[in-house]
Amino acid sequence: MSDTKVIDTKLALAWLAPLGVTIVGGLVTLVWMASQQSSTINALLETQREMKVAMAARDQRDEALRAAHVSAIAEVRLNDARQDIRLDNLEKAVGVRQPAPLGKWTK
């Protein structure tokens, strides 16, 4: 009777060993997949941070360009106003009048 128990135990172990190997292999695979997923998530988060930094830099550059554009327009308007004042002062000093319209000969 003890021989049958030994044979049954060996038979049970023969069936359980591949099952145990499969379970351990599955657990190792799950751990490996989780680590791969974790590294992928970390890479995506790093990419997202880099994109945010790039977007902030682009926004700052765009704001600086807008400010430079507004400044250039203001400078041109100021120069035009100064030129108009110079012309007015010159006309007053010389006594130049605006030419009279030619009437029906001009459109």
PDB file of C-alpha atoms in Angstrom:
ATOM      1  CA  MET A   1       0.000   0.000   0.000  1.00  0.00           C
ATOM      2  CA  SER A   2       2.835   2.372   0.666  1.00  0.00           C
ATOM      3  CA  ASP A   3       4.141   1.672  -2.833  1.00  0.00           C
ATOM      4  CA  THR A   4       0.895   2.977  -4.271  1.00  0.00           C
ATOM      5  CA  LYS A   5       1.169   6.124  -2.191  1.00  0.00           C
ATOM      6  CA  VAL A   6       4.700   6.704  -3.468  1.00  0.00           C
ATOM      7  CA  ILE A   7       3.584   6.134  -7.037  1.00  0.00           C
ATOM      8  CA  ASP A   8       0.572   8.419  -6.540  1.00  0.00           C
ATOM      9  CA  THR A   9       2.797  11.108  -5.022  1.00  0.00           C
ATOM     10  CA  LYS A  10       5.282  10.825  -7.865  1.00  0.00           C
ATOM     11  CA  LEU A  11       2.447  10.974 -10.368  1.00  0.00           C
ATOM     12  CA  ALA A  12       0.964  14.006  -8.655  1.00  0.00           C
ATOM     13  CA  LEU A  13       4.371  15.711  -8.621  1.00  0.00           C
ATOM     14  CA  ALA A  14       4.848  14.837 -12.287  1.00  0.00           C
ATOM     15  CA  TRP A  15       1.578  16.637 -13.039  1.00  0.00           C
ATOM     16  CA  LEU A  16       2.148  19.547 -10.660  1.00  0.00           C
ATOM     17  CA  ALA A  17       5.731  20.354 -11.709  1.00  0.00           C
ATOM     18  CA  PRO A  18       4.825  21.618 -15.208  1.00  0.00           C
ATOM     19  CA  LEU A  19       1.889  23.517 -13.718  1.00  0.00           C
ATOM     20  CA  GLY A  20       4.201  25.166 -11.184  1.00  0.00           C
ATOM     21  CA  VAL A  21       6.720  26.038 -13.896  1.00  0.00           C
ATOM     22  CA  THR A  22       3.913  27.531 -15.994  1.00  0.00           C
ATOM     23  CA  ILE A  23       2.645  29.587 -13.051  1.00  0.00           C
ATOM     24  CA  VAL A  24       6.134  30.843 -12.174  1.00  0.00           C
ATOM     25  CA  GLY A  25       6.807  31.629 -15.840  1.00  0.00           C
ATOM     26  CA  GLY A  26       3.515  33.520 -16.036  1.00  0.00           C
ATOM     27  CA  LEU A  27       4.358  35.533 -12.921  1.00  0.00           C
ATOM     28  CA  VAL A  28       7.802  36.393 -14.293  1.00  0.00           C
ATOM     29  CA  THR A  29       6.187  37.473 -17.559  1.00  0.00           C
ATOM     30  CA  LEU A  30       3.682  39.660 -15.693  1.00  0.00           C
ATOM     31  CA  VAL A  31       6.446  41.324 -13.685  1.00  0.00           C
ATOM     32  CA  TRP A  32       8.464  41.922 -16.874  1.00  0.00           C
ATOM     33  CA  MET A  33       5.415  43.398 -18.656  1.00  0.00           C
ATOM     34  CA  ALA A  34       4.704  45.678 -15.696  1.00  0.00           C
ATOM     35  CA  SER A  35       8.278  46.958 -15.721  1.00  0.00           C
ATOM     36  CA  GLN A  36       8.082  47.576 -19.473  1.00  0.00           C
ATOM     37  CA  GLN A  37       4.812  49.443 -19.031  1.00  0.00           C
ATOM     38  CA  SER A  38       6.320  51.490 -16.213  1.00  0.00           C
ATOM     39  CA  SER A  39       9.312  52.504 -18.328  1.00  0.00           C
ATOM     40  CA  THR A  40       6.982  53.383 -21.222  1.00  0.00           C
ATOM     41  CA  ILE A  41       4.872  55.553 -18.931  1.00  0.00           C
ATOM     42  CA  ASN A  42       7.993  57.276 -17.603  1.00  0.00           C
ATOM     43  CA  ALA A  43       9.182  57.944 -21.159  1.00  0.00           C
ATOM     44  CA  LEU A  44       5.782  59.396 -22.077  1.00  0.00           C
ATOM     45  CA  LEU A  45       5.792  61.615 -18.988  1.00  0.00           C
ATOM     46  CA  GLU A  46       9.285  62.870 -19.853  1.00  0.00           C
ATOM     47  CA  THR A  47       8.151  63.616 -23.407  1.00  0.00           C
ATOM     48  CA  GLN A  48       5.152  65.480 -22.043  1.00  0.00           C
ATOM     49  CA  ARG A  49       7.406  67.576 -19.783  1.00  0.00           C
ATOM     50  CA  GLU A  50       9.695  68.386 -22.708  1.00  0.00           C
ATOM     51  CA  MET A  51       6.718  69.422 -24.833  1.00  0.00           C
ATOM     52  CA  LYS A  52       5.429  71.711 -22.080  1.00  0.00           C
ATOM     53  CA  VAL A  53       8.847  73.367 -21.810  1.00  0.00           C
ATOM     54  CA  ALA A  54       9.013  73.778 -25.594  1.00  0.00           C
ATOM     55  CA  MET A  55       5.494  75.252 -25.672  1.00  0.00           C
ATOM     56  CA  ALA A  56       6.340  77.706 -22.889  1.00  0.00           C
ATOM     57  CA  ALA A  57       9.483  78.784 -24.757  1.00  0.00           C
ATOM     58  CA  ARG A  58       7.477  79.213 -27.961  1.00  0.00           C
ATOM     59  CA  ASP A  59       4.849  81.272 -26.137  1.00  0.00           C
ATOM     60  CA  GLN A  60       7.567  83.512 -24.679  1.00  0.00           C
ATOM     61  CA  ARG A  61       9.127  83.943 -28.114  1.00  0.00           C
ATOM     62  CA  ASP A  62       5.758  84.799 -29.654  1.00  0.00           C
ATOM     63  CA  GLU A  63       5.069  87.329 -26.896  1.00  0.00           C
ATOM     64  CA  ALA A  64       8.489  88.932 -27.443  1.00  0.00           C
ATOM     65  CA  LEU A  65       7.836  89.134 -31.199  1.00  0.00           C
ATOM     66  CA  ARG A  66       4.426  90.747 -30.591  1.00  0.00           C
ATOM     67  CA  ALA A  67       6.008  93.276 -28.227  1.00  0.00           C
ATOM     68  CA  ALA A  68       8.744  94.061 -30.776  1.00  0.00           C
ATOM     69  CA  HIS A  69       6.100  94.486 -33.498  1.00  0.00           C
ATOM     70  CA  VAL A  70       4.041  96.870 -31.362  1.00  0.00           C
ATOM     71  CA  SER A  71       7.203  98.786 -30.454  1.00  0.00           C
ATOM     72  CA  ALA A  72       8.206  99.088 -34.122  1.00  0.00           C
ATOM     73  CA  ILE A  73       4.746 100.357 -35.088  1.00  0.00           C
ATOM     74  CA  ALA A  74       4.844 102.917 -32.284  1.00  0.00           C
ATOM     75  CA  GLU A  75       8.301 104.072 -33.379  1.00  0.00           C
ATOM     76  CA  VAL A  76       7.152 104.497 -36.998  1.00  0.00           C
ATOM     77  CA  ARG A  77       4.110 106.499 -35.856  1.00  0.00           C
ATOM     78  CA  LEU A  78       6.310 108.648 -33.632  1.00  0.00           C
ATOM     79  CA  ASN A  79       8.706 109.317 -36.520  1.00  0.00           C
ATOM     80  CA  ASP A  80       5.750 110.204 -38.777  1.00  0.00           C
ATOM     81  CA  ALA A  81       4.422 112.612 -36.171  1.00  0.00           C
ATOM     82  CA  ARG A  82       7.852 114.213 -35.785  1.00  0.00           C
ATOM     83  CA  GLN A  83       8.137 114.569 -39.568  1.00  0.00           C
ATOM     84  CA  ASP A  84       4.694 116.189 -39.710  1.00  0.00           C
ATOM     85  CA  ILE A  85       5.718 118.633 -36.976  1.00  0.00           C
ATOM     86  CA  ARG A  86       8.944 119.467 -38.836  1.00  0.00           C
ATOM     87  CA  LEU A  87       7.009 120.088 -42.055  1.00  0.00           C
ATOM     88  CA  ASP A  88       4.479 122.291 -40.240  1.00  0.00           C
ATOM     89  CA  ASN A  89       7.284 124.275 -38.600  1.00  0.00           C
ATOM     90  CA  LEU A  90       9.074 124.641 -41.956  1.00  0.00           C
ATOM     91  CA  GLU A  91       5.895 125.813 -43.679  1.00  0.00           C
ATOM     92  CA  LYS A  92       5.314 128.374 -40.911  1.00  0.00           C
ATOM     93  CA  ALA A  93       8.892 129.601 -41.070  1.00  0.00           C
ATOM     94  CA  VAL A  94       8.977 129.916 -44.850  1.00  0.00           C
ATOM     95  CA  GLY A  95       5.359 131.018 -45.197  1.00  0.00           C
ATOM     96  CA  VAL A  96       4.409 128.322 -47.666  1.00  0.00           C
ATOM     97  CA  ARG A  97       0.714 127.823 -48.286  1.00  0.00           C
ATOM     98  CA  GLN A  98      -1.037 124.759 -49.524  1.00  0.00           C
ATOM     99  CA  PRO A  99      -1.662 125.011 -53.255  1.00  0.00           C
ATOM    100  CA  ALA A 100      -5.152 126.107 -54.196  1.00  0.00           C
ATOM    101  CA  PRO A 101      -7.300 123.511 -55.914  1.00  0.00           C
ATOM    102  CA  LEU A 102      -7.482 123.857 -59.645  1.00  0.00           C
ATOM    103  CA  GLY A 103     -11.226 123.356 -59.665  1.00  0.00           C
ATOM    104  CA  LYS A 104     -12.775 121.630 -62.608  1.00  0.00           C
ATOM    105  CA  TRP A 105      -9.392 120.634 -64.099  1.00  0.00           C
ATOM    106  CA  THR A 106      -8.601 118.208 -61.301  1.00  0.00           C
ATOM    107  CA  LYS A 107     -10.460 115.212 -60.136  1.00  0.00           C
TER     108      LYS A 107
END
